[in-house]
XYZ file of C-alpha atoms in Angstrom:
310
model
C -57.963 58.149 26.224
C -58.885 54.532 25.634
C -57.988 52.282 22.747
C -60.398 49.474 21.963
C -60.269 46.805 19.333
C -63.389 45.103 18.021
C -63.614 41.413 18.700
C -63.958 40.065 15.145
C -66.837 37.828 14.332
C -65.673 34.263 13.968
C -64.253 34.418 10.454
C -64.317 30.726 9.798
C -67.769 30.050 11.181
C -69.818 27.218 9.742
C -71.576 29.173 6.972
C -68.429 30.988 5.869
C -66.420 27.758 5.915
C -69.105 25.981 3.912
C -69.107 28.811 1.351
C -65.347 28.564 0.865
C -65.567 24.785 0.501
C -68.276 25.172 -2.169
C -66.146 27.728 -4.033
C -63.072 25.515 -3.804
C -64.986 22.493 -5.089
C -66.517 24.445 -7.984
C -63.161 25.831 -9.123
C -61.504 22.419 -8.774
C -64.100 20.713 -10.978
C -63.869 23.488 -13.573
C -60.055 23.164 -13.607
C -60.238 19.420 -14.222
C -62.794 19.808 -17.021
C -60.773 22.589 -18.668
C -57.456 20.758 -18.440
C -58.969 17.489 -19.626
C -60.367 18.944 -22.836
C -57.468 21.286 -23.585
C -55.206 18.614 -25.104
C -57.920 17.423 -27.496
C -58.541 20.983 -28.653
C -54.840 21.619 -29.299
C -54.593 18.487 -31.438
C -57.831 19.338 -33.202
C -56.725 22.908 -33.894
C -53.476 21.728 -35.453
C -55.202 19.065 -37.563
C -57.983 21.408 -38.733
C -55.672 24.408 -39.123
C -58.106 26.579 -37.159
C -56.886 29.664 -35.293
C -60.214 29.833 -33.469
C -59.597 26.370 -32.013
C -55.936 27.061 -31.230
C -56.838 30.405 -29.666
C -59.446 28.694 -27.533
C -56.958 25.944 -26.624
C -54.348 28.526 -25.666
C -56.961 30.303 -23.606
C -57.903 27.008 -21.961
C -54.247 26.276 -21.157
C -53.912 29.567 -19.285
C -57.357 29.054 -17.784
C -56.338 25.678 -16.434
C -53.355 27.265 -14.706
C -55.515 30.165 -13.477
C -58.266 27.894 -12.169
C -55.687 25.702 -10.448
C -54.218 28.839 -8.848
C -57.704 29.946 -7.801
C -58.263 26.531 -6.225
C -54.985 26.931 -4.334
C -56.128 30.370 -3.219
C -59.267 28.918 -1.639
C -57.200 26.185 -0.005
C -54.854 28.744 1.537
C -57.699 30.875 2.923
C -58.641 27.921 5.121
C -55.398 28.328 7.029
C -55.737 30.239 10.296
C -53.993 33.519 11.003
C -50.585 33.322 12.671
C -48.127 35.749 14.248
C -46.656 36.692 10.852
C -49.964 36.922 8.959
C -52.365 38.250 11.571
C -55.182 38.711 9.034
C -54.793 35.190 7.693
C -54.588 34.310 3.990
C -57.797 35.851 2.608
C -55.867 38.482 0.635
C -54.167 35.715 -1.399
C -57.427 34.985 -3.237
C -57.662 38.692 -4.195
C -54.094 38.550 -5.531
C -55.016 35.457 -7.563
C -58.010 37.271 -9.038
C -55.760 40.196 -10.033
C -53.214 37.880 -11.691
C -55.989 36.034 -13.505
C -57.383 39.309 -14.822
C -53.973 40.404 -16.100
C -53.521 36.966 -17.721
C -56.763 37.513 -19.629
C -55.293 40.696 -21.155
C -52.236 38.736 -22.303
C -54.413 36.012 -23.824
C -56.540 38.542 -25.695
C -53.429 40.242 -27.050
C -52.024 36.950 -28.341
C -55.314 36.113 -30.061
C -55.449 39.514 -31.812
C -51.831 39.273 -33.035
C -52.391 35.773 -34.417
C -55.679 36.805 -36.032
C -54.105 39.792 -37.805
C -51.361 37.549 -39.161
C -53.971 35.079 -40.399
C -55.909 37.832 -42.151
C -52.736 38.781 -44.015
C -51.931 35.182 -44.903
C -55.144 33.083 -44.996
C -54.847 29.418 -44.027
C -57.035 26.551 -45.253
C -59.274 25.371 -42.422
C -60.887 21.914 -42.258
C -64.510 22.611 -41.378
C -65.793 19.241 -40.141
C -63.028 18.435 -37.612
C -63.208 22.027 -36.427
C -66.996 21.832 -35.960
C -66.879 18.541 -34.040
C -64.190 19.709 -31.619
C -65.798 23.129 -31.173
C -69.151 21.549 -30.251
C -67.468 19.221 -27.747
C -65.563 22.159 -26.273
C -68.753 24.168 -26.022
C -70.345 21.367 -24.013
C -67.387 21.190 -21.610
C -67.410 24.959 -21.130
C -71.150 25.050 -20.457
C -70.734 22.401 -17.746
C -67.817 24.333 -16.206
C -69.859 27.551 -16.285
C -72.822 25.921 -14.526
C -70.519 24.427 -11.875
C -68.843 27.783 -11.178
C -72.159 29.620 -11.035
C -73.050 27.434 -8.060
C -70.289 29.203 -6.113
C -70.353 32.640 -4.501
C -71.117 35.068 -7.348
C -69.725 38.044 -5.373
C -66.350 36.435 -4.674
C -63.622 38.029 -6.804
C -61.821 34.728 -7.269
C -65.018 33.049 -8.500
C -65.775 36.040 -10.749
C -62.313 35.808 -12.327
C -62.714 32.051 -12.808
C -66.159 32.531 -14.368
C -64.718 35.115 -16.772
C -62.022 32.684 -17.863
C -64.624 30.005 -18.549
C -66.925 32.503 -20.292
C -63.993 33.454 -22.499
C -63.533 29.763 -23.341
C -67.259 29.387 -23.951
C -67.299 32.364 -26.319
C -64.247 30.950 -28.058
C -66.071 27.670 -28.619
C -69.150 29.499 -29.905
C -66.951 31.483 -32.292
C -65.306 28.270 -33.476
C -68.704 26.651 -34.105
C -69.930 29.678 -36.075
C -66.659 29.865 -38.033
C -66.849 26.143 -38.872
C -70.436 26.477 -40.106
C -69.525 29.500 -42.284
C -66.491 27.691 -43.717
C -68.515 24.543 -44.465
C -71.357 26.540 -46.019
C -69.567 29.273 -47.962
C -65.867 28.428 -47.717
C -65.018 31.917 -46.411
C -61.792 31.424 -44.392
C -61.373 34.970 -42.888
C -64.332 34.288 -40.572
C -62.004 32.210 -38.378
C -59.576 35.030 -37.357
C -62.311 37.704 -37.427
C -64.423 35.922 -34.823
C -61.289 35.310 -32.763
C -60.766 39.086 -32.561
C -64.375 39.617 -31.432
C -63.875 37.080 -28.622
C -60.620 38.801 -27.595
C -62.371 42.172 -27.272
C -65.122 40.668 -25.112
C -62.481 39.069 -22.889
C -60.675 42.410 -22.418
C -63.842 44.216 -21.388
C -64.673 41.631 -18.734
C -61.087 41.295 -17.505
C -60.847 45.022 -16.821
C -63.584 44.835 -14.199
C -61.853 42.045 -12.288
C -58.465 43.801 -12.442
C -60.001 47.104 -11.301
C -61.909 45.565 -8.374
C -59.061 43.363 -7.139
C -56.491 46.135 -7.665
C -58.629 48.505 -5.568
C -58.528 46.041 -2.664
C -54.790 45.427 -3.037
C -54.205 49.200 -2.947
C -56.170 49.413 0.333
C -59.004 51.387 -1.264
C -62.213 52.009 0.666
C -64.878 49.284 0.373
C -67.551 50.135 -2.236
C -70.255 50.858 0.361
C -68.071 52.898 2.728
C -67.646 56.652 2.312
C -65.464 57.951 5.143
C -67.149 61.375 4.949
C -70.609 59.852 5.307
C -69.334 57.605 8.094
C -68.060 60.588 10.081
C -71.299 62.514 9.599
C -73.419 59.515 10.551
C -71.545 58.862 13.793
C -71.792 62.501 14.869
C -75.473 62.868 13.973
C -76.658 59.517 15.360
C -74.617 59.512 18.586
C -74.981 62.786 20.570
C -71.946 62.071 22.773
C -69.638 61.923 19.712
C -68.142 65.392 19.232
C -65.740 64.626 16.413
C -64.523 61.740 14.271
C -61.140 61.828 12.536
C -58.242 59.665 11.354
C -60.728 57.405 9.563
C -59.121 54.650 7.485
C -61.308 52.089 5.700
C -60.073 49.183 3.607
C -60.754 45.508 2.903
C -58.823 42.315 3.514
C -61.062 40.675 0.908
C -64.372 41.748 -0.584
C -66.145 39.993 2.321
C -64.021 41.584 5.088
C -64.263 45.405 5.300
C -62.213 47.028 8.063
C -62.043 50.486 9.639
C -59.962 52.358 12.194
C -60.947 55.752 13.599
C -60.514 58.247 16.414
C -63.651 59.487 18.193
C -63.702 62.485 20.510
C -66.536 62.105 23.019
C -68.169 64.322 25.623
C -66.616 64.434 29.089
C -68.405 62.061 31.449
C -69.368 59.590 28.726
C -68.449 56.008 29.552
C -65.799 54.997 27.029
C -66.835 51.325 26.905
C -70.438 52.351 26.155
C -69.222 54.760 23.467
C -67.174 52.042 21.766
C -70.084 49.589 21.806
C -72.460 52.135 20.276
C -69.989 53.192 17.588
C -69.384 49.576 16.585
C -73.096 48.826 16.597
C -73.730 51.723 14.229
C -70.820 50.728 11.958
C -72.208 47.212 11.665
C -75.784 48.365 11.149
C -75.226 51.102 8.562
C -71.923 50.177 6.905
C -71.741 46.381 7.407
C -68.370 46.750 9.124
C -67.960 44.198 11.915
C -64.216 44.612 12.449
C -63.335 48.073 13.738
C -60.623 49.622 15.878
C -61.926 52.658 17.765
C -59.684 55.041 19.697
C -61.579 57.132 22.234
C -60.432 60.664 23.135
C -61.746 63.136 25.734
C -59.569 66.133 24.949
C -56.372 65.999 22.878
C -55.797 63.627 20.000
C -53.349 60.916 21.022
C -51.340 61.438 17.833
C -50.683 65.144 18.530
C -48.121 66.760 20.884
C -49.320 67.665 24.355
C -51.220 70.920 24.542
C -52.883 70.630 21.170
C -56.547 69.679 21.063
C -57.147 68.996 17.400
C -55.958 66.336 14.990
């Protein structure tokens, strides 16, 4: 029986490193823009008496913290693996995405509670200050959105950051619409009603980020990897493979799928050749470039002597 471990592709190669730097820069710029405008929106919301503005400002406050945390996540992933963290720090960015998604649920809940209270006790809203600040906020959010879209769209951390900014953008749009309605018809309930609509949109988007990041944190199989199909493919494509078992597939991050497996091969087959072919097939058909393959000729190494099956 031979145990072989795949030599991982250089994780921090030039292209990968450049991608992380671009993501880090995008999130950093978005954080600065969000934090810079947040104070003005808080003051404006208080002066105008607008829940839509205050809700958006509260969202932006949490977004600033979330974007700053996302930026820190990208900074940490630059650090190399060490003896205590042999896979490095890539998983931290997934944890940040999960926390950001949960934070979006909390923000949406706060907005809904405040909106319901406003509907029960309407508050006079000053339309013109509200409109001016909402338009300025919309401009800032559009710039932040464009900056973040220049990053890696498949990265969970970037996706979570984009959702935060989209939530802010929708909040600004709602505030603009509410201000126009108030200035035109004087109908004050539009302010909390549109806030509730924005909250529901935020919840729907946040669920996807929480579900995807939670799946990785729980060591779920990568989206494109079905262990049953993987076993069948290895046995059908490689004649010397008699059986495949103890298959475990997971991800360190969405870019780093991993797999470990036991492969029983025909007597006389060169084990080094078998490992190379198995890894080649895993990379070609399942995009897995980091695999640990344990080769067996008779009994499974995890079973007591004398037993031939796992």
